[in-house]
Coordinates of C-alpha atoms in Angstrom, one line a residue:
X100 CA 61.7 -35.4 -34.6
X101 CA 62.3 -32.2 -34.9
X102 CA 59.8 -31.2 -32.5
X103 CA 62.4 -32.4 -29.5
X104 CA 65.7 -30.4 -30.7
X105 CA 66.3 -27.5 -29.4
X106 CA 64.8 -24.4 -30.9
X107 CA 67.3 -21.9 -29.9
X108 CA 71.1 -22.2 -31.4
X109 CA 74.0 -22.2 -29.3
X110 CA 75.8 -19.0 -29.0
X111 CA 78.6 -18.3 -29.9
X112 CA 81.6 -17.4 -27.6
X113 CA 83.4 -13.9 -28.0
X114 CA 86.5 -12.4 -26.7
X115 CA 88.4 -9.5 -26.9
X116 CA 91.9 -7.0 -25.8
X117 CA 92.0 -3.3 -24.6
X118 CA 95.9 -4.1 -24.9
X119 CA 97.6 -2.1 -28.5
X120 CA 100.7 -3.3 -30.6
X121 CA 102.7 -1.3 -32.4
X122 CA 102.6 -3.8 -35.6
X123 CA 98.6 -3.3 -37.4
X124 CA 95.8 -6.6 -35.9
X125 CA 98.8 -8.1 -33.3
X126 CA 96.7 -9.2 -30.5
X127 CA 99.8 -11.6 -28.8
X128 CA 96.7 -11.8 -25.9
X129 CA 94.2 -13.4 -28.2
X130 CA 96.3 -15.4 -31.1
X131 CA 99.4 -17.0 -30.0
X132 CA 101.4 -16.3 -33.3
X133 CA 100.8 -12.7 -32.9
X134 CA 103.6 -13.3 -29.9
X135 CA 105.9 -15.2 -32.4
X136 CA 105.2 -12.3 -35.3
X137 CA 105.8 -9.7 -33.1
X138 CA 109.6 -11.3 -31.1
X139 CA 110.4 -12.1 -35.1
X140 CA 110.5 -8.6 -36.0
X141 CA 111.8 -6.9 -33.1
X142 CA 114.7 -9.2 -33.1
X143 CA 115.4 -9.5 -36.4
X144 CA 114.4 -6.1 -36.9
X145 CA 117.4 -4.8 -33.8
X146 CA 120.3 -7.8 -35.6
X147 CA 119.8 -6.3 -39.4
X148 CA 118.7 -2.2 -39.5
X149 CA 115.7 -3.4 -41.8
X150 CA 112.5 -1.8 -40.0
X151 CA 110.4 -4.5 -38.0
X152 CA 107.3 -3.4 -38.8
X153 CA 107.6 -3.8 -41.9
X154 CA 109.0 -7.6 -41.6
X155 CA 106.1 -7.6 -39.5
X156 CA 103.5 -6.9 -41.9
X157 CA 106.0 -9.7 -44.4
X158 CA 106.0 -12.5 -42.7
X159 CA 103.8 -15.3 -44.3
X160 CA 101.8 -19.0 -42.5
X161 CA 103.1 -22.0 -44.0
X162 CA 100.7 -24.2 -46.0
X163 CA 102.2 -27.4 -44.5
X164 CA 104.4 -28.0 -40.9
X165 CA 107.6 -28.6 -42.3
X166 CA 107.8 -25.6 -44.5
X167 CA 107.7 -23.5 -41.0
X168 CA 105.5 -21.9 -38.5
X169 CA 106.1 -19.1 -39.9
X170 CA 107.8 -17.8 -43.6
X171 CA 109.5 -14.7 -44.3
X172 CA 109.7 -14.6 -48.7
X173 CA 113.2 -12.6 -48.9
X174 CA 112.2 -10.5 -52.0
X175 CA 109.1 -9.3 -50.2
X176 CA 111.4 -7.0 -48.0
X177 CA 112.5 -5.3 -51.2
X178 CA 115.9 -5.4 -50.6
X179 CA 118.9 -5.1 -53.6
X180 CA 120.4 -8.6 -53.1
X181 CA 119.2 -11.6 -54.1
X182 CA 116.7 -13.2 -52.2
X183 CA 118.7 -16.9 -51.8
X184 CA 121.6 -14.9 -50.3
X185 CA 119.4 -12.3 -48.5
X186 CA 117.9 -15.2 -46.9
X187 CA 121.4 -17.0 -45.5
X188 CA 122.7 -13.5 -44.7
X189 CA 119.4 -13.0 -42.3
X190 CA 119.5 -16.2 -41.2
X191 CA 123.2 -15.9 -40.2
X192 CA 122.3 -12.3 -37.9
X193 CA 118.8 -13.7 -36.5
X194 CA 120.0 -13.9 -32.5
X195 CA 119.8 -17.0 -29.9
X196 CA 115.5 -16.7 -29.3
X197 CA 114.1 -18.3 -26.6
X198 CA 110.7 -18.8 -28.5
X199 CA 112.0 -20.0 -31.8
X200 CA 114.9 -21.8 -33.4
X201 CA 117.8 -20.2 -35.2
X202 CA 115.7 -19.2 -39.0
X203 CA 116.6 -22.1 -41.7
X204 CA 117.3 -20.5 -45.0
X205 CA 115.4 -22.7 -48.1
X206 CA 116.1 -20.9 -51.1
X207 CA 114.4 -17.8 -51.2
X208 CA 112.6 -18.5 -48.4
X209 CA 113.5 -17.5 -45.0
X210 CA 111.6 -20.5 -42.3
X211 CA 110.9 -20.1 -38.3
X212 CA 110.2 -23.4 -36.2
X213 CA 108.8 -22.4 -33.0
X214 CA 110.1 -24.4 -29.1
X215 CA 108.4 -26.7 -28.8
X216 CA 108.2 -26.2 -25.0
X217 CA 107.3 -22.7 -24.0
X218 CA 104.7 -23.2 -27.4
X219 CA 103.1 -25.9 -25.2
X220 CA 102.4 -24.1 -21.7
X221 CA 100.6 -21.2 -23.9
X222 CA 98.8 -23.0 -26.6
X223 CA 97.5 -25.5 -24.4
X224 CA 97.0 -22.9 -21.7
X225 CA 94.7 -21.0 -23.3
X226 CA 93.4 -23.4 -25.0
X227 CA 92.2 -24.9 -21.9
X228 CA 91.3 -21.5 -20.2
X229 CA 89.7 -19.8 -23.4
X230 CA 88.0 -23.1 -24.4
X231 CA 84.8 -21.7 -26.5
X232 CA 86.5 -18.6 -26.7
X233 CA 90.2 -19.9 -27.8
X234 CA 90.2 -18.3 -31.8
X235 CA 87.4 -16.0 -31.5
X236 CA 88.6 -11.8 -31.6
X237 CA 85.9 -9.5 -31.3
X238 CA 89.0 -6.8 -32.2
X239 CA 88.7 -7.4 -35.8
X240 CA 84.5 -6.2 -35.6
X241 CA 85.2 -3.4 -33.9
X242 CA 84.6 0.2 -36.6
X243 CA 87.9 1.6 -35.4
X244 CA 90.3 -1.0 -33.3
X245 CA 91.7 1.8 -31.7
X246 CA 88.7 3.2 -30.2
X247 CA 86.4 1.0 -29.3
X248 CA 83.7 3.3 -28.5
X249 CA 83.4 4.0 -31.4
X250 CA 81.5 0.5 -31.7
X251 CA 81.2 -3.3 -33.9
X252 CA 80.8 -2.7 -38.1
X253 CA 77.4 -4.0 -39.2
X254 CA 77.0 -6.7 -41.7
X255 CA 73.6 -8.0 -42.9
X256 CA 73.7 -11.7 -44.5
X257 CA 70.9 -12.0 -46.7
X258 CA 70.8 -16.0 -47.4
X259 CA 68.2 -19.3 -47.7
X260 CA 64.7 -16.8 -48.5
X261 CA 63.0 -20.0 -49.9
X262 CA 60.3 -19.3 -52.0
X263 CA 56.8 -20.0 -49.8
X264 CA 54.0 -23.4 -51.2
X265 CA 57.2 -24.1 -54.1
X266 CA 59.9 -27.1 -52.0
X267 CA 62.9 -25.5 -50.4
X268 CA 65.1 -26.7 -53.3
X269 CA 68.9 -27.9 -52.6
X270 CA 70.0 -24.2 -53.9
X271 CA 68.2 -22.4 -50.9
X272 CA 69.7 -25.3 -49.3
X273 CA 73.2 -24.5 -50.0
X274 CA 72.7 -20.9 -49.5
X275 CA 71.0 -22.3 -45.9
X276 CA 74.6 -24.0 -45.4
X277 CA 76.8 -20.6 -46.6
X278 CA 75.4 -17.8 -45.0
X279 CA 75.1 -19.5 -41.5
X280 CA 78.6 -20.2 -41.7
X281 CA 78.9 -16.5 -42.2
X282 CA 77.5 -15.2 -40.1
X283 CA 79.1 -17.4 -38.0
X284 CA 82.5 -16.2 -39.2
X285 CA 81.5 -13.0 -39.0
X286 CA 80.6 -13.2 -35.4
X287 CA 83.6 -15.1 -33.8
X288 CA 85.8 -11.4 -35.3
X289 CA 83.5 -9.1 -33.5
X290 CA 81.2 -8.4 -36.3
X291 CA 77.4 -6.9 -35.4
X292 CA 75.6 -9.5 -37.3
X293 CA 72.2 -9.1 -38.7
X294 CA 70.5 -12.3 -40.4
X295 CA 67.7 -12.1 -43.0
X296 CA 65.7 -14.4 -45.0
X297 CA 64.5 -13.3 -48.0
X298 CA 61.3 -14.5 -48.3
X299 CA 59.7 -15.2 -51.7
X300 CA 56.3 -14.3 -50.0
X301 CA 54.9 -12.0 -53.1
X302 CA 53.5 -11.9 -56.6
X303 CA 51.0 -13.3 -59.4
X304 CA 51.9 -17.1 -57.3
X305 CA 50.1 -16.3 -54.4
X306 CA 46.8 -15.1 -56.3
X307 CA 47.0 -18.4 -57.8
X308 CA 47.1 -20.0 -54.0
X309 CA 44.8 -18.4 -52.9
X310 CA 42.0 -19.4 -55.5
X311 CA 43.9 -22.8 -55.7
X312 CA 43.3 -23.2 -51.1
X313 CA 39.4 -21.9 -52.4
X314 CA 39.1 -25.4 -54.4
X315 CA 41.8 -27.6 -52.9
X316 CA 42.4 -26.3 -49.4
X317 CA 42.5 -27.9 -46.5
X318 CA 42.7 -26.2 -42.8
X319 CA 43.6 -29.1 -41.0
X320 CA 46.3 -30.3 -43.1
X321 CA 47.4 -26.4 -43.6
X322 CA 48.0 -26.2 -39.3
X323 CA 49.5 -29.2 -39.4
X324 CA 52.0 -28.7 -42.4
X325 CA 52.1 -25.6 -43.9
X326 CA 54.2 -26.0 -46.6
X327 CA 53.6 -29.4 -48.2
X328 CA 49.9 -28.5 -48.3
X329 CA 50.5 -25.6 -49.9
X330 CA 52.6 -27.3 -52.2
X331 CA 49.5 -29.4 -53.2
X332 CA 47.6 -26.5 -53.5
X333 CA 50.4 -25.2 -55.6
X334 CA 50.6 -28.3 -57.6
X335 CA 46.7 -29.2 -58.4
X336 CA 46.1 -25.4 -58.9
X337 CA 48.5 -25.5 -62.2
X338 CA 47.2 -28.1 -63.6
X339 CA 43.5 -26.2 -63.9
X340 CA 46.2 -23.6 -65.3
X341 CA 47.7 -25.7 -67.9
X342 CA 44.5 -27.1 -68.9
X343 CA 42.4 -23.7 -69.1
X344 CA 45.8 -22.6 -71.0
X345 CA 45.8 -24.7 -74.1
X346 CA 42.6 -23.4 -75.9
X347 CA 43.9 -19.7 -75.1
X348 CA 47.2 -20.7 -76.7
X349 CA 46.1 -22.0 -79.4
X350 CA 43.5 -19.4 -80.6
X351 CA 46.5 -16.9 -80.0
X352 CA 48.4 -19.0 -82.7
X353 CA 45.5 -18.4 -85.2
X354 CA 45.3 -14.9 -84.2
X355 CA 49.0 -14.5 -84.7
X356 CA 49.2 -16.8 -88.0
X357 CA 46.3 -14.1 -89.5
X358 CA 47.4 -11.5 -88.7
X359 CA 51.0 -12.2 -91.2
X360 CA 48.7 -13.0 -93.5
X361 CA 46.7 -9.1 -92.7
X362 CA 43.5 -11.3 -92.4
X363 CA 40.6 -10.3 -90.3
X364 CA 40.9 -11.7 -86.7
X365 CA 38.0 -9.7 -84.9
X366 CA 36.0 -13.5 -84.3
X367 CA 39.3 -15.3 -82.6
X368 CA 39.9 -11.9 -80.4
X369 CA 35.4 -12.3 -79.9
X370 CA 36.5 -15.9 -79.1
X371 CA 39.4 -15.3 -76.7
X372 CA 38.9 -13.3 -74.5
X373 CA 35.8 -14.9 -72.3
X374 CA 38.6 -17.5 -72.1
X375 CA 40.9 -15.5 -70.6
X376 CA 38.9 -13.5 -68.5
X377 CA 37.7 -16.5 -66.9
X378 CA 41.4 -18.3 -66.9
X379 CA 42.4 -19.4 -63.6
X380 CA 46.0 -17.7 -64.7
X381 CA 43.7 -14.3 -65.5
X382 CA 41.9 -15.1 -61.7
X383 CA 45.2 -15.2 -60.2
X384 CA 46.1 -11.6 -61.4
X385 CA 43.3 -9.8 -60.5
X386 CA 43.6 -11.8 -56.4
X387 CA 47.2 -10.4 -56.9
X388 CA 46.0 -7.1 -58.0
X389 CA 43.3 -7.2 -54.4
X390 CA 47.0 -8.1 -52.2
X391 CA 48.6 -5.1 -54.1
X392 CA 45.7 -2.5 -53.5
X393 CA 45.3 -4.1 -49.7
X394 CA 42.1 -5.7 -49.7
X395 CA 42.1 -7.2 -45.8
X396 CA 40.0 -10.7 -46.6
X397 CA 43.2 -10.8 -49.5
X398 CA 46.5 -9.8 -47.4
X399 CA 44.6 -11.5 -44.0
X400 CA 44.8 -15.1 -46.2
X401 CA 48.3 -14.4 -47.3
X402 CA 49.5 -13.9 -44.5
X403 CA 48.6 -16.5 -42.6
X404 CA 50.1 -18.8 -45.4
X405 CA 53.2 -17.0 -44.5
X406 CA 52.7 -16.8 -40.9
X407 CA 52.7 -20.7 -40.5
X408 CA 55.2 -20.8 -43.4
X409 CA 57.9 -19.1 -41.3
X410 CA 56.7 -21.2 -37.8
X411 CA 57.3 -24.1 -40.3
X412 CA 60.8 -23.0 -41.3
X413 CA 61.7 -22.3 -37.8
X414 CA 61.7 -26.2 -37.3
X415 CA 63.7 -26.8 -40.1
X416 CA 66.2 -23.9 -39.7
X417 CA 66.9 -25.2 -35.6
X418 CA 67.8 -28.2 -37.0
X419 CA 70.7 -26.6 -38.5
X420 CA 71.9 -24.6 -36.3
X421 CA 70.0 -21.5 -37.9
X422 CA 67.5 -18.4 -36.3
X423 CA 66.9 -15.6 -38.1
X424 CA 67.6 -12.3 -36.8
X425 CA 64.8 -10.9 -39.3
X426 CA 62.3 -13.0 -41.6
X427 CA 62.1 -10.0 -44.6
X428 CA 60.5 -10.5 -48.4
X429 CA 59.9 -9.2 -51.1
X430 CA 56.3 -8.8 -49.7
X431 CA 58.1 -6.1 -47.2
X432 CA 59.8 -3.6 -49.7
X433 CA 57.9 -0.5 -50.1
X434 CA 56.1 0.6 -53.2
X435 CA 57.5 4.2 -51.7
X436 CA 60.2 2.9 -51.7
X437 CA 60.5 1.4 -55.6
X438 CA 58.8 5.0 -56.7
X439 CA 61.7 6.9 -55.0
X440 CA 64.6 4.0 -56.7
X441 CA 62.2 4.6 -60.4
X442 CA 62.6 8.3 -59.9
X443 CA 66.4 8.0 -58.4
X444 CA 67.4 5.5 -62.1
X445 CA 65.3 8.2 -64.5
X446 CA 66.9 11.5 -62.8
X447 CA 70.4 9.1 -63.4
X448 CA 69.9 8.7 -66.7
X449 CA 69.7 5.1 -66.4
X450 CA 65.7 4.2 -66.9
X451 CA 63.9 4.8 -70.6
X452 CA 61.4 3.4 -72.2
X453 CA 61.4 1.0 -74.5
X454 CA 58.4 -0.4 -76.4
X455 CA 55.9 0.4 -73.8
X456 CA 58.4 -1.0 -71.0
X457 CA 60.9 1.1 -69.2
X458 CA 64.6 -0.7 -69.1
X459 CA 67.8 0.3 -67.5
X460 CA 70.0 0.1 -70.7
X461 CA 74.2 -1.1 -69.1
X462 CA 75.9 -0.9 -72.5
X463 CA 75.3 2.8 -72.9
X464 CA 76.7 3.4 -69.3
X465 CA 80.4 1.1 -70.1
X466 CA 79.3 -2.4 -69.2
X467 CA 78.2 -3.8 -71.8
X468 CA 78.0 -7.4 -70.4
X469 CA 75.2 -6.7 -68.3
X470 CA 72.8 -6.3 -71.6
X471 CA 69.3 -4.5 -70.6
X472 CA 67.3 -5.2 -67.9
X473 CA 63.7 -4.4 -67.8
X474 CA 63.0 -2.7 -64.9
X475 CA 58.6 -1.6 -65.2
X476 CA 57.0 -4.0 -67.2
X477 CA 54.4 -2.8 -70.0
X478 CA 51.4 -3.5 -67.5
X479 CA 53.0 -0.8 -65.2
X480 CA 53.9 -4.4 -62.6
X481 CA 57.5 -3.4 -61.3
X482 CA 60.2 -6.2 -61.6
X483 CA 62.8 -7.7 -59.2
X484 CA 65.5 -5.2 -60.3
X485 CA 63.3 -2.2 -58.9
X486 CA 62.4 -3.8 -56.0
X487 CA 65.6 -5.3 -55.1
X488 CA 67.1 -1.1 -55.3
X489 CA 64.0 -0.5 -52.7
X490 CA 64.9 -3.5 -50.5
X491 CA 69.0 -2.3 -50.5
X492 CA 67.8 1.3 -49.6
X493 CA 65.5 0.5 -47.3
X494 CA 68.0 -2.0 -45.4
X495 CA 70.5 1.1 -45.7
X496 CA 68.0 3.1 -44.1
X497 CA 67.3 0.4 -41.4
X498 CA 70.2 -0.7 -40.4
X499 CA 73.6 2.0 -41.2
X500 CA 75.6 -1.7 -41.9
X501 CA 79.6 -1.4 -42.6
X502 CA 78.8 -4.7 -45.6
X503 CA 75.6 -6.4 -46.3
X504 CA 76.8 -9.8 -48.4
X505 CA 74.0 -12.6 -50.4
X506 CA 74.1 -15.3 -50.4
X507 CA 72.4 -16.3 -53.8
X508 CA 73.3 -19.0 -56.2
X509 CA 75.5 -18.3 -59.2
X510 CA 72.7 -18.2 -61.8
X511 CA 72.1 -14.9 -60.4
X512 CA 75.1 -13.5 -60.7
X513 CA 73.9 -11.1 -63.9
X514 CA 70.8 -10.1 -62.1
X515 CA 73.3 -9.5 -58.2
X516 CA 75.9 -7.3 -60.9
X517 CA 73.4 -5.7 -62.5
X518 CA 71.1 -4.5 -59.1
X519 CA 74.8 -3.5 -57.8
X520 CA 75.0 -1.7 -61.0
X521 CA 71.9 0.0 -61.6
X522 CA 72.8 1.4 -57.3
X523 CA 76.2 2.5 -58.4
X524 CA 75.0 4.7 -61.3
X525 CA 72.6 6.4 -59.5
X526 CA 75.1 8.5 -57.4
X527 CA 74.9 5.6 -54.8
X528 CA 78.7 4.3 -55.3
X529 CA 79.5 4.2 -51.8
X530 CA 76.6 1.7 -50.9
X531 CA 77.0 -0.7 -54.3
X532 CA 81.0 -1.1 -52.6
X533 CA 79.3 -2.3 -49.0
X534 CA 77.7 -5.0 -51.2
X535 CA 78.2 -8.2 -52.0
X536 CA 77.2 -11.3 -53.6
X537 CA 78.4 -14.5 -52.6
X538 CA 78.2 -17.1 -55.1
X539 CA 77.9 -20.9 -54.8
X540 CA 77.5 -23.5 -57.6
X541 CA 75.1 -26.3 -58.2
X542 CA 74.2 -29.2 -56.4
X543 CA 73.4 -32.3 -59.1
X544 CA 70.7 -35.5 -58.3
X545 CA 69.3 -34.1 -54.7
X546 CA 65.8 -36.4 -54.0
X547 CA 64.3 -38.4 -51.6
X548 CA 65.0 -42.0 -51.3
X549 CA 61.2 -42.4 -53.1
X550 CA 62.7 -39.6 -55.5
X551 CA 60.1 -37.0 -54.8
X552 CA 60.2 -33.8 -54.6
X553 CA 62.8 -32.4 -53.1
X554 CA 61.4 -30.8 -49.5
X555 CA 64.4 -30.1 -47.3
X556 CA 62.7 -31.8 -44.2
X557 CA 62.1 -35.1 -46.6
X558 CA 66.0 -34.6 -47.4
X559 CA 67.3 -35.1 -43.4
X560 CA 64.9 -37.7 -41.9
X561 CA 66.6 -40.3 -44.9
X562 CA 70.3 -39.1 -44.1
X563 CA 69.2 -39.5 -39.9
X564 CA 67.9 -42.8 -40.9
X565 CA 70.8 -44.0 -42.8
X566 CA 73.0 -42.5 -40.1
X567 CA 70.6 -44.4 -37.7
X568 CA 71.1 -47.7 -39.7
X569 CA 74.9 -47.5 -39.5
X570 CA 74.8 -46.7 -36.2
X571 CA 72.9 -50.0 -35.3
X572 CA 75.5 -51.7 -36.8
X573 CA 78.0 -51.4 -33.6
X574 CA 74.9 -52.7 -30.8
X575 CA 77.2 -52.0 -28.0
X576 CA 78.1 -47.9 -29.0
X577 CA 74.2 -48.0 -30.1
X578 CA 73.5 -48.8 -26.4
X579 CA 75.5 -46.0 -24.7
X580 CA 74.3 -43.4 -26.6
X581 CA 70.8 -41.7 -24.5
X582 CA 68.9 -40.6 -27.2
X583 CA 70.3 -42.8 -30.3
X584 CA 67.2 -40.9 -32.9
X585 CA 68.3 -37.6 -32.1
X586 CA 72.1 -38.5 -32.6
X587 CA 71.2 -40.2 -36.1
X588 CA 69.9 -36.7 -37.1
X589 CA 72.8 -34.6 -36.0
X590 CA 75.1 -37.2 -37.5
X591 CA 72.3 -37.2 -40.9
X592 CA 72.2 -32.9 -41.0
X593 CA 75.7 -33.6 -40.0
X594 CA 77.0 -35.3 -43.3
X595 CA 74.2 -33.2 -45.9
X596 CA 76.4 -30.2 -44.3
X597 CA 79.7 -31.5 -44.8
X598 CA 79.2 -32.7 -48.1
X599 CA 78.1 -29.8 -48.5
X600 CA 81.4 -27.1 -47.7
X601 CA 83.5 -29.8 -49.1
X602 CA 85.6 -27.9 -51.9
X603 CA 85.0 -24.4 -53.2
X604 CA 81.3 -22.5 -52.3
X605 CA 81.7 -22.2 -56.3
X606 CA 81.8 -25.8 -57.5
X607 CA 79.0 -27.7 -57.9
X608 CA 78.5 -31.3 -56.5
X609 CA 76.5 -34.4 -56.4
X610 CA 74.1 -34.9 -53.8
X611 CA 75.5 -38.7 -53.0
X612 CA 73.9 -40.5 -49.8
X613 CA 76.0 -43.0 -49.8
X614 CA 79.0 -41.0 -49.8
X615 CA 78.4 -38.6 -47.0
X616 CA 76.7 -40.8 -44.5
X617 CA 80.3 -43.1 -45.0
X618 CA 82.9 -43.0 -42.1
X619 CA 85.4 -43.6 -44.3
X620 CA 87.5 -40.5 -46.0
X621 CA 86.9 -36.7 -45.0
X622 CA 83.2 -36.5 -44.4
X623 CA 80.9 -35.8 -42.0
X624 CA 80.4 -38.8 -40.1
X625 CA 84.3 -39.2 -39.5
X626 CA 84.7 -35.7 -38.1
X627 CA 82.0 -36.3 -35.7
X628 CA 83.5 -40.0 -34.6
X629 CA 87.1 -38.0 -34.1
X630 CA 85.1 -35.2 -32.0
X631 CA 83.6 -38.1 -29.8
X632 CA 86.6 -40.3 -29.9
X633 CA 88.6 -37.9 -28.0
X634 CA 85.3 -37.5 -25.4
X635 CA 85.4 -40.9 -25.0
X636 CA 88.9 -41.0 -23.9
X637 CA 88.0 -38.3 -21.7
X638 CA 85.6 -40.3 -19.8
X639 CA 87.9 -43.2 -19.6
X640 CA 90.5 -41.5 -18.3
X641 CA 89.4 -40.4 -15.0
X642 CA 90.6 -37.1 -14.9
X643 CA 89.2 -33.7 -14.2
X644 CA 89.1 -32.1 -17.1
X645 CA 88.9 -28.3 -15.6
X646 CA 92.8 -29.3 -13.4
X647 CA 94.8 -30.5 -16.9
X648 CA 95.8 -26.7 -17.4
X649 CA 97.9 -27.3 -14.5
X650 CA 100.1 -30.0 -16.4
X651 CA 103.8 -30.3 -17.0
X652 CA 103.2 -30.0 -21.0
X653 CA 107.1 -29.9 -21.5
X654 CA 106.8 -33.6 -20.9
X655 CA 105.1 -33.7 -24.4
X656 CA 108.7 -34.3 -26.1
X657 CA 107.1 -36.5 -29.2
X658 CA 107.0 -35.6 -33.1
X659 CA 102.6 -35.8 -32.9
X660 CA 102.8 -34.1 -29.9
X661 CA 104.8 -31.8 -31.1
X662 CA 103.5 -30.9 -34.1
X663 CA 99.4 -30.7 -32.8
X664 CA 100.1 -28.3 -30.4
X665 CA 102.0 -26.7 -33.8
X666 CA 98.9 -27.5 -35.3
X667 CA 96.5 -25.8 -32.7
X668 CA 98.2 -22.5 -32.5
X669 CA 96.9 -21.6 -35.8
X670 CA 93.3 -21.4 -36.0
X671 CA 93.2 -17.8 -34.8
X672 CA 95.6 -16.7 -38.2
X673 CA 92.8 -20.1 -39.5
X674 CA 89.8 -18.1 -38.9
X675 CA 91.7 -15.0 -39.9
X676 CA 92.3 -16.3 -42.9
X677 CA 88.8 -17.4 -43.5
X678 CA 87.1 -13.3 -43.7
X679 CA 89.4 -13.4 -46.6
X680 CA 88.6 -16.4 -48.5
X681 CA 85.2 -17.0 -46.9
X682 CA 85.0 -20.0 -47.6
X683 CA 83.4 -22.4 -46.0
X684 CA 87.0 -25.5 -46.6
X685 CA 89.5 -22.6 -45.7
X686 CA 88.1 -24.1 -42.1
X687 CA 87.0 -27.7 -42.5
X688 CA 90.8 -29.2 -44.1
X689 CA 92.2 -27.1 -41.5
X690 CA 89.7 -29.8 -39.4
X691 CA 90.4 -32.6 -41.3
X692 CA 94.7 -32.2 -40.5
X693 CA 93.9 -32.3 -37.0
X694 CA 91.9 -35.0 -36.6
X695 CA 94.3 -37.3 -39.3
X696 CA 96.6 -36.1 -37.6
X697 CA 95.0 -37.3 -34.0
X698 CA 94.3 -40.4 -36.0
X699 CA 98.1 -41.1 -36.0
X700 CA 99.2 -40.6 -32.9
X701 CA 96.8 -42.6 -30.2
X702 CA 99.2 -44.9 -30.9
X703 CA 101.9 -43.1 -29.8
X704 CA 100.5 -40.6 -26.9
X705 CA 98.9 -43.3 -24.9
X706 CA 97.0 -41.7 -22.3
X707 CA 95.8 -45.1 -20.0
X708 CA 99.2 -46.6 -18.3
X709 CA 100.9 -43.6 -19.0
X710 CA 103.0 -42.5 -15.5
X711 CA 100.4 -40.0 -13.8
X712 CA 102.6 -36.7 -14.5
X713 CA 102.5 -38.5 -18.7
X714 CA 99.0 -39.2 -18.6
X715 CA 97.7 -35.3 -17.2
X716 CA 99.9 -33.7 -20.3
X717 CA 98.8 -36.1 -22.8
X718 CA 94.8 -35.6 -22.4
X719 CA 95.5 -31.9 -21.4
X720 CA 96.6 -31.9 -25.2
X721 CA 93.7 -34.2 -26.7
X722 CA 91.1 -31.8 -24.5
X723 CA 92.8 -29.2 -25.8
X724 CA 92.9 -31.0 -29.5
X725 CA 88.9 -31.7 -28.5
X726 CA 88.4 -28.1 -27.7
X727 CA 89.6 -26.5 -30.9
X728 CA 87.7 -29.1 -33.1
X729 CA 84.4 -28.8 -31.5
X730 CA 85.3 -24.6 -31.6
X731 CA 86.3 -25.2 -35.7
X732 CA 82.9 -27.7 -36.2
X733 CA 80.3 -24.5 -34.4
X734 CA 81.8 -22.2 -36.9
X735 CA 80.8 -24.0 -40.0
X736 CA 77.2 -24.7 -38.1
X737 CA 77.8 -28.3 -37.3
X738 CA 76.0 -30.0 -33.7
X739 CA 79.8 -31.8 -32.1
X740 CA 78.0 -35.0 -30.5
X741 CA 80.2 -36.2 -27.1
X742 CA 78.8 -40.6 -28.4
X743 CA 77.8 -42.0 -31.1

């Protein structure tokens, strides 16, 4: 199935402007609402003597349309007057305007409602002309908005990060979905985005895997399905490890008991040594040592496992609309970088000896909550922390990033906090300040229909099959879909991704196949249905979409039409707000608000059977809504379908 899907990801469109405004981050040619912010600030400023810049900075967008299109909290102006009285006074002084109705005092808030006709022609005209670029703003990602020649800010988004030869579990899925979304969001706001997959691709488990492959490996199975085959090998060799461990553990327990009684243990230790030496665990350790020492055959086999796994991952990621710029991993961090990191820690007084190991005791550096962390084991091998510090410094030197985001589960909160603190204590506070951990909660009950191990491909296949069953229930529509299997696959992926994004990132959720594949409620299939329905309306209207921007939008006077236009005007602001929250739900809840508004409009704003000019104006409205819905779905990483 995956082979038939596109392996490249559709590029996101981006627009920017060379026009400047006296107000900060104000782009009237890109964001329709900025026209109104500018207008209100200037007009109210002239009428009251309050600085226009002060008013502009305090104009807030509203949570619901009944509270206005923009809202001015009077208290934020810091004028020594009762805010309620001040609101009334400001409303009275506001001059007549072609763009906004006379402002409405609502307690301590001044509400501004945009006039319908100028808003309609501006917003719908822009959406229908700019298409996929509507809402995007390349100026936000500039290093200096007043001087574009200084270039874009660079962001690294590190996400997904599965372990080779282990299942791609729910945590990796969440990281992939959230990371892909964050990369898209920064792209449409003009950042130079580098998507990095930091694979778990090094360590003793590769010694175990290589030895296991000698016993259980199958070249044909490896080529055909490397991830599943290597996992099977890994499971089988771990069974041998457990068998070997039993007698070893028994002897260790006996030795410990005798030592406590101060009895002689030399005979038991003599028994133990050959068992440990012959154990699969010890063989794995020796094999990994040979990898670390650069043994050509050991490194070649490891590279084959890695390359085959990445090739398979790329197919799966393409189904989720994700491609990575860099496949990095633990193996890629240079020994020299780790050594330099360790020396810098030592020099800064962060590293200290403890029972033969090297640790960082954060309690001595004003960070009691971070406790202690091992940096180098007793046997001299570095731990994750040292490797990750080496990686941060390497990335800074190679990419000169302005920001780096780690999309990692909340269970790693302590590790990431320790990593950033060590970086700071090493004298690199500037670097630590440019790094951010985007965490998320757990997924519960995620498994395939067979209840087997949680491989992503199996999950996506199951959900795709479930969507195919649902689609078949409407035979007439099913027959009109060109490639029903591919559409079912896309709907299934949408179902999984939307369920993941419904709610704050930090909240965990129950993986629920029935709920996510439903067309009832705020689900992925419902969002796709809304998009497909708008596409169907366009086809049935018989109108040329490219000519709709010339429609007479003054004819859209109904409350449903006006409110929908007001909502479409907010899309650029929604993206800007999402850049602050970094939550997919900020975009998703906006799209669901729009689809609910649309479904209540169809009976009121009929296209078929309307007078020709009205028909064209209404179809222009629906075409604009479809475009904004499409743009929002693309930022979330979804593939909008035209039929289903």
